[in-house]
Coordinates of N, CA and C in Angstrom, one line a residue:
M19 N 16.5 50.4 162.8 CA 16.1 49.5 162.0 C 14.5 49.2 160.7
N20 N 14.0 49.3 162.0 CA 12.1 49.2 161.4 C 12.4 49.5 159.7
G21 N 12.6 50.9 159.4 CA 12.2 51.3 158.7 C 13.0 50.8 157.1
N22 N 14.5 50.3 157.5 CA 15.0 50.1 156.5 C 15.8 48.9 156.5
F23 N 15.0 47.7 156.6 CA 15.0 46.7 156.5 C 13.2 46.0 156.4
R24 N 13.4 45.3 155.8 CA 11.8 44.9 154.8 C 12.6 43.0 154.5
T25 N 11.5 42.6 155.1 CA 11.5 40.6 154.8 C 10.3 40.1 154.0
Q26 N 10.7 39.5 153.6 CA 9.3 38.6 152.9 C 9.6 37.3 152.4
V27 N 8.9 36.0 153.0 CA 8.9 34.9 152.5 C 8.2 34.6 151.2
L28 N 8.8 34.1 150.1 CA 8.4 33.0 148.8 C 7.5 31.9 148.6
D29 N 6.8 31.7 148.7 CA 6.7 29.9 148.4 C 6.7 29.6 147.3
V30 N 7.8 28.8 146.8 CA 7.7 27.9 145.0 C 7.3 27.0 145.3
T31 N 6.8 26.3 144.3 CA 6.8 25.3 143.9 C 7.7 25.2 142.8
T32 N 8.3 23.4 143.0 CA 9.6 23.5 141.8 C 8.7 22.2 140.9
G33 N 8.5 21.0 142.0 CA 8.0 20.1 141.1 C 8.7 19.4 141.9
T34 N 9.0 18.0 140.7 CA 10.0 16.5 140.7 C 10.6 16.5 140.2
G35 N 11.1 17.5 139.2 CA 11.8 17.2 138.3 C 13.5 18.2 138.1
E36 N 14.3 18.3 137.9 CA 15.3 19.7 138.0 C 14.7 20.9 137.8
R37 N 15.1 22.2 138.2 CA 14.5 23.1 137.5 C 15.6 24.0 138.3
V38 N 15.4 25.3 137.1 CA 15.8 26.5 137.7 C 14.7 27.7 137.2
H39 N 13.9 28.2 138.5 CA 12.9 29.4 138.4 C 13.3 30.4 138.9
D40 N 12.6 31.4 137.6 CA 13.3 32.8 137.5 C 12.4 33.1 139.0
L41 N 12.9 34.4 140.0 CA 12.7 34.3 140.9 C 12.8 36.3 140.6
T42 N 13.0 36.8 139.2 CA 13.1 37.8 139.1 C 12.1 38.8 139.0
A43 N 11.0 38.8 138.8 CA 9.1 39.2 138.6 C 9.3 39.6 139.9
A44 N 9.5 38.5 141.3 CA 8.6 38.6 142.2 C 10.2 38.9 142.9
C45 N 11.6 39.4 142.5 CA 12.2 40.1 143.6 C 11.6 41.7 143.0
T46 N 11.3 42.3 142.0 CA 11.0 43.3 141.7 C 9.7 43.7 142.4
A47 N 8.8 42.8 141.9 CA 7.4 43.1 143.0 C 7.9 43.0 144.8
F48 N 8.3 42.7 145.3 CA 9.0 42.9 146.4 C 9.6 44.3 146.7
L49 N 10.2 45.0 145.8 CA 10.8 45.8 146.1 C 10.3 47.3 145.2
D50 N 9.1 47.0 144.5 CA 8.1 47.8 144.5 C 7.6 48.5 145.9
T51 N 7.0 47.7 146.8 CA 7.2 48.1 148.1 C 8.0 48.5 149.3
A52 N 9.4 46.9 149.3 CA 10.1 47.3 150.4 C 11.0 48.6 150.3
A53 N 11.5 48.8 149.1 CA 12.2 49.8 148.7 C 11.8 51.5 148.6
G54 N 10.9 51.3 148.6 CA 10.4 52.6 148.3 C 11.0 53.8 147.6
G55 N 11.6 53.0 146.7 CA 12.9 54.2 145.9 C 14.2 54.8 146.2
R56 N 14.3 53.6 147.2 CA 15.6 53.9 147.9 C 16.9 53.2 147.2
D57 N 18.1 52.8 147.8 CA 19.0 52.7 147.2 C 19.1 51.2 148.3
G58 N 20.1 50.0 148.2 CA 20.3 49.5 149.3 C 20.0 48.2 149.1
L59 N 20.5 46.8 149.5 CA 21.1 45.9 149.3 C 19.8 44.9 149.5
L60 N 19.4 43.9 148.1 CA 18.8 43.2 148.3 C 19.3 41.2 148.8
N61 N 19.0 40.5 149.8 CA 19.1 39.5 149.8 C 18.3 38.9 149.5
V62 N 18.7 37.9 148.7 CA 18.2 36.3 148.4 C 18.2 34.8 149.2
F63 N 17.5 34.6 149.6 CA 18.2 33.2 150.2 C 17.2 32.3 150.6
V64 N 17.7 31.2 150.0 CA 17.1 29.6 150.6 C 17.3 28.5 151.6
P65 N 16.4 28.7 152.3 CA 17.1 27.7 153.6 C 17.0 27.1 153.0
H66 N 17.3 26.2 152.3 CA 17.1 24.5 152.1 C 18.5 23.7 152.7
A67 N 18.7 22.8 152.6 CA 19.9 22.4 152.3 C 21.0 21.6 150.4
T68 N 19.9 21.4 149.9 CA 19.4 21.1 148.7 C 19.1 22.1 147.6
A69 N 19.3 23.1 147.8 CA 19.3 24.3 146.9 C 19.7 25.2 146.9
G70 N 20.0 26.3 145.3 CA 20.9 27.2 145.6 C 20.4 28.2 144.9
I71 N 21.1 29.5 145.4 CA 20.2 30.9 144.0 C 21.5 31.4 143.0
A72 N 20.4 31.5 141.5 CA 22.0 31.9 141.1 C 21.6 32.8 140.5
V73 N 22.8 33.5 139.9 CA 22.0 35.3 138.3 C 22.8 34.4 137.3
I74 N 21.6 34.2 136.7 CA 22.1 33.7 135.0 C 21.0 34.6 134.2
E75 N 22.1 34.9 133.4 CA 20.9 34.7 131.6 C 19.5 32.9 131.6
T76 N 18.1 34.1 131.3 CA 17.3 32.8 130.9 C 16.7 32.7 130.2
G77 N 16.3 32.0 129.5 CA 14.8 32.0 128.3 C 16.0 31.4 126.8
A78 N 17.4 31.4 127.0 CA 18.4 31.4 126.2 C 19.1 29.7 126.0
G79 N 18.8 29.4 126.7 CA 19.3 27.8 127.0 C 20.3 27.6 128.4
S80 N 20.8 28.9 128.6 CA 22.1 29.0 129.5 C 21.2 28.3 131.1
D81 N 19.8 28.5 131.1 CA 19.2 27.7 132.6 C 19.2 26.0 132.4
D82 N 19.1 25.5 131.3 CA 19.2 24.3 130.3 C 20.7 23.7 130.9
D83 N 21.4 24.6 130.1 CA 23.2 24.5 130.2 C 23.3 23.8 131.7
L84 N 23.2 25.1 132.8 CA 23.5 25.0 133.8 C 23.2 23.3 135.0
L85 N 21.5 23.5 134.6 CA 21.5 22.1 135.1 C 22.1 21.0 134.2
A86 N 22.4 20.7 133.1 CA 23.4 19.6 132.3 C 24.6 19.5 133.0
A87 N 25.2 20.7 133.1 CA 26.7 21.3 133.8 C 26.3 20.4 135.5
L88 N 25.5 21.0 136.0 CA 25.3 20.0 137.6 C 24.9 18.4 136.9
T89 N 24.1 18.2 135.9 CA 23.9 16.5 136.4 C 25.9 16.1 135.5
D90 N 26.1 16.6 135.3 CA 28.1 15.9 135.0 C 28.9 16.4 136.4
L91 N 28.5 17.4 136.9 CA 29.6 17.4 138.2 C 29.1 16.3 139.4
L92 N 27.6 16.3 139.1 CA 27.1 15.2 140.6 C 25.7 14.8 140.2
P93 N 26.2 13.5 139.0 CA 25.7 12.9 138.8 C 24.7 12.0 140.5
A94 N 23.4 12.0 139.2 CA 22.8 11.0 140.3 C 22.9 9.6 140.2
D95 N 23.4 9.3 140.8 CA 23.9 7.8 141.4 C 24.3 7.7 142.3
D96 N 24.9 6.3 143.0 CA 25.3 5.9 144.0 C 26.3 6.1 145.0
R97 N 27.4 7.0 144.4 CA 28.4 7.4 144.6 C 28.3 7.7 145.7
W98 N 27.1 8.4 146.5 CA 27.3 9.5 147.7 C 26.6 8.8 149.2
Q99 N 27.9 9.3 150.2 CA 27.2 8.5 151.4 C 26.2 9.5 152.0
H100 N 25.2 10.2 151.5 CA 24.2 10.6 152.3 C 23.3 10.1 151.0
R101 N 22.3 8.7 151.8 CA 21.8 7.9 150.6 C 20.0 7.9 151.3
H102 N 19.5 9.3 151.8 CA 18.4 9.2 152.4 C 17.4 9.6 150.8
G103 N 16.5 9.1 151.0 CA 15.5 9.9 149.5 C 16.0 9.0 148.4
S104 N 15.6 9.7 147.5 CA 16.0 8.8 145.8 C 16.9 8.6 145.7
R105 N 17.4 8.0 144.5 CA 18.3 7.6 144.0 C 19.4 8.6 143.8
G106 N 20.6 8.8 144.2 CA 21.5 9.8 144.3 C 21.4 10.8 144.9
H107 N 20.0 11.4 145.3 CA 19.9 12.2 146.6 C 21.4 12.7 147.6
G108 N 21.9 12.0 147.5 CA 22.9 12.3 148.0 C 24.3 14.0 147.6
R109 N 23.9 14.3 146.6 CA 24.6 15.1 145.2 C 23.8 16.0 145.6
D110 N 22.2 16.3 146.1 CA 21.5 17.1 146.0 C 22.1 17.9 147.2
H111 N 22.7 16.9 148.2 CA 22.9 17.7 149.4 C 24.5 18.8 149.3
V112 N 25.3 18.3 147.9 CA 26.5 18.9 147.9 C 26.1 20.4 146.9
L113 N 25.1 20.6 145.9 CA 24.8 21.4 145.6 C 25.1 22.7 145.7
P114 N 24.8 23.3 147.0 CA 25.1 24.3 147.6 C 26.0 25.0 147.9
A115 N 27.2 23.7 148.0 CA 28.6 24.3 147.7 C 29.4 24.6 146.4
L116 N 28.0 24.5 145.4 CA 29.1 24.8 144.1 C 27.5 25.9 143.9
V117 N 26.5 26.2 144.3 CA 25.6 27.1 144.0 C 25.1 28.0 145.4
A118 N 25.6 28.8 145.7 CA 25.2 29.4 147.3 C 23.6 29.1 147.4
P119 N 23.0 29.3 148.7 CA 21.9 29.1 149.0 C 21.7 31.0 148.9
H120 N 22.8 31.7 148.5 CA 21.9 32.8 148.6 C 22.9 34.2 148.0
A121 N 22.0 35.3 147.8 CA 23.4 35.7 146.7 C 22.7 37.5 146.9
T122 N 23.2 38.2 147.3 CA 23.4 39.7 147.7 C 23.3 41.0 146.6
L123 N 22.7 41.6 145.9 CA 22.3 42.2 145.0 C 21.9 43.8 144.9
P124 N 22.8 44.7 144.2 CA 22.5 46.2 144.6 C 21.4 46.4 144.3
V125 N 20.4 48.0 145.0 CA 19.1 47.9 144.6 C 19.4 49.7 144.3
I126 N 19.4 50.2 143.1 CA 19.4 51.3 142.9 C 17.5 52.4 142.7
G127 N 18.0 53.4 143.4 CA 16.4 54.1 143.0 C 15.7 53.2 143.2
G128 N 16.0 52.0 144.2 CA 14.6 51.0 144.2 C 14.3 50.2 143.3
E129 N 15.6 49.8 142.5 CA 15.4 48.7 141.7 C 16.1 48.2 141.4
L130 N 16.3 46.8 141.5 CA 17.3 46.0 140.9 C 18.2 46.0 140.1
A131 N 19.7 46.7 140.6 CA 20.4 46.8 139.5 C 20.9 45.7 139.0
L132 N 20.6 44.7 138.2 CA 20.9 43.2 137.2 C 21.7 44.4 135.7
G133 N 21.8 43.2 135.5 CA 23.2 43.3 133.9 C 21.8 42.9 132.9
T134 N 21.4 43.6 131.9 CA 20.8 43.3 130.6 C 20.2 41.7 130.7
W135 N 21.6 40.7 130.8 CA 20.8 39.6 130.2 C 20.8 38.9 132.0
Q136 N 21.0 39.4 133.1 CA 20.7 38.9 134.2 C 19.2 38.4 134.7
S137 N 19.1 37.3 135.6 CA 18.1 36.4 136.3 C 18.8 36.4 137.3
V138 N 17.5 36.4 138.4 CA 17.8 35.4 139.7 C 17.0 34.6 139.9
C139 N 17.5 33.4 140.0 CA 17.3 32.2 139.9 C 17.1 31.3 141.3
L140 N 16.2 30.1 141.5 CA 16.2 29.6 142.4 C 16.9 27.8 141.9
V141 N 17.8 27.5 142.1 CA 18.2 26.1 141.1 C 17.9 24.9 142.1
D142 N 16.6 24.1 141.6 CA 17.0 23.0 142.6 C 16.7 21.8 142.0
T143 N 17.4 20.7 142.3 CA 17.8 19.2 142.1 C 17.5 18.3 142.9
N144 N 16.2 18.9 143.5 CA 16.1 17.9 144.9 C 14.4 17.3 144.0
Q145 N 14.5 16.3 143.3 CA 13.4 16.0 143.4 C 12.5 15.1 144.3
D146 N 12.6 14.8 145.6 CA 12.2 14.2 147.3 C 11.6 16.1 147.5
N147 N 11.9 17.1 147.2 CA 11.1 18.0 147.8 C 10.5 19.0 147.1
P148 N 9.4 19.4 146.1 CA 8.7 20.4 145.7 C 8.3 21.1 146.1
H149 N 8.2 21.4 147.6 CA 8.2 22.8 147.7 C 9.1 23.8 148.4
R150 N 9.2 25.1 147.8 CA 10.8 25.6 148.8 C 10.1 27.1 149.1
Q151 N 10.5 27.6 150.0 CA 10.9 28.6 150.4 C 12.2 29.8 149.8
V152 N 11.8 30.8 150.1 CA 12.8 31.4 149.3 C 12.9 33.2 150.1
R153 N 13.5 33.9 150.9 CA 13.3 34.6 151.8 C 13.9 35.4 150.9
L154 N 13.4 37.1 150.5 CA 13.7 38.3 150.3 C 14.1 39.3 151.1
S155 N 15.3 39.6 151.6 CA 15.3 40.8 152.4 C 16.1 42.2 151.7
F156 N 15.3 43.3 151.7 CA 15.7 44.6 151.4 C 16.4 45.5 152.9
L157 N 17.6 45.7 152.6 CA 18.0 46.4 153.8 C 18.3 48.2 152.8
G158 N 18.2 49.0 152.8 CA 18.2 50.3 152.6 C 19.1 51.4 153.6

């Protein structure tokens, strides 16, 4: 399966605030070498208990709307039983139940088959961990 499976780990700095970080260009660059023009699947996975992967529109306000919705659903207050870290950090541990830590996407002819306005994004609300890893895996 070695020729059919390729993987790469991205190091992403998200900073100390809530962030939606667009990974689409990094996914495309990875597929340029990993897919070799083949059809297959790209899996995007964040191995952290406080981050997720979303396929959304960016740049027109949807990324900010997502963060606002998450703030409404998961307020950074003292209601959370998980209490280490900054105030309200327990909400960050609930985030992956709403924004999954992975997405599997179609690759056609070596290119990511996204819709016109779709982007692949890392969603990170955890201000306590500014450094993330994202694993990209292509199965052809």
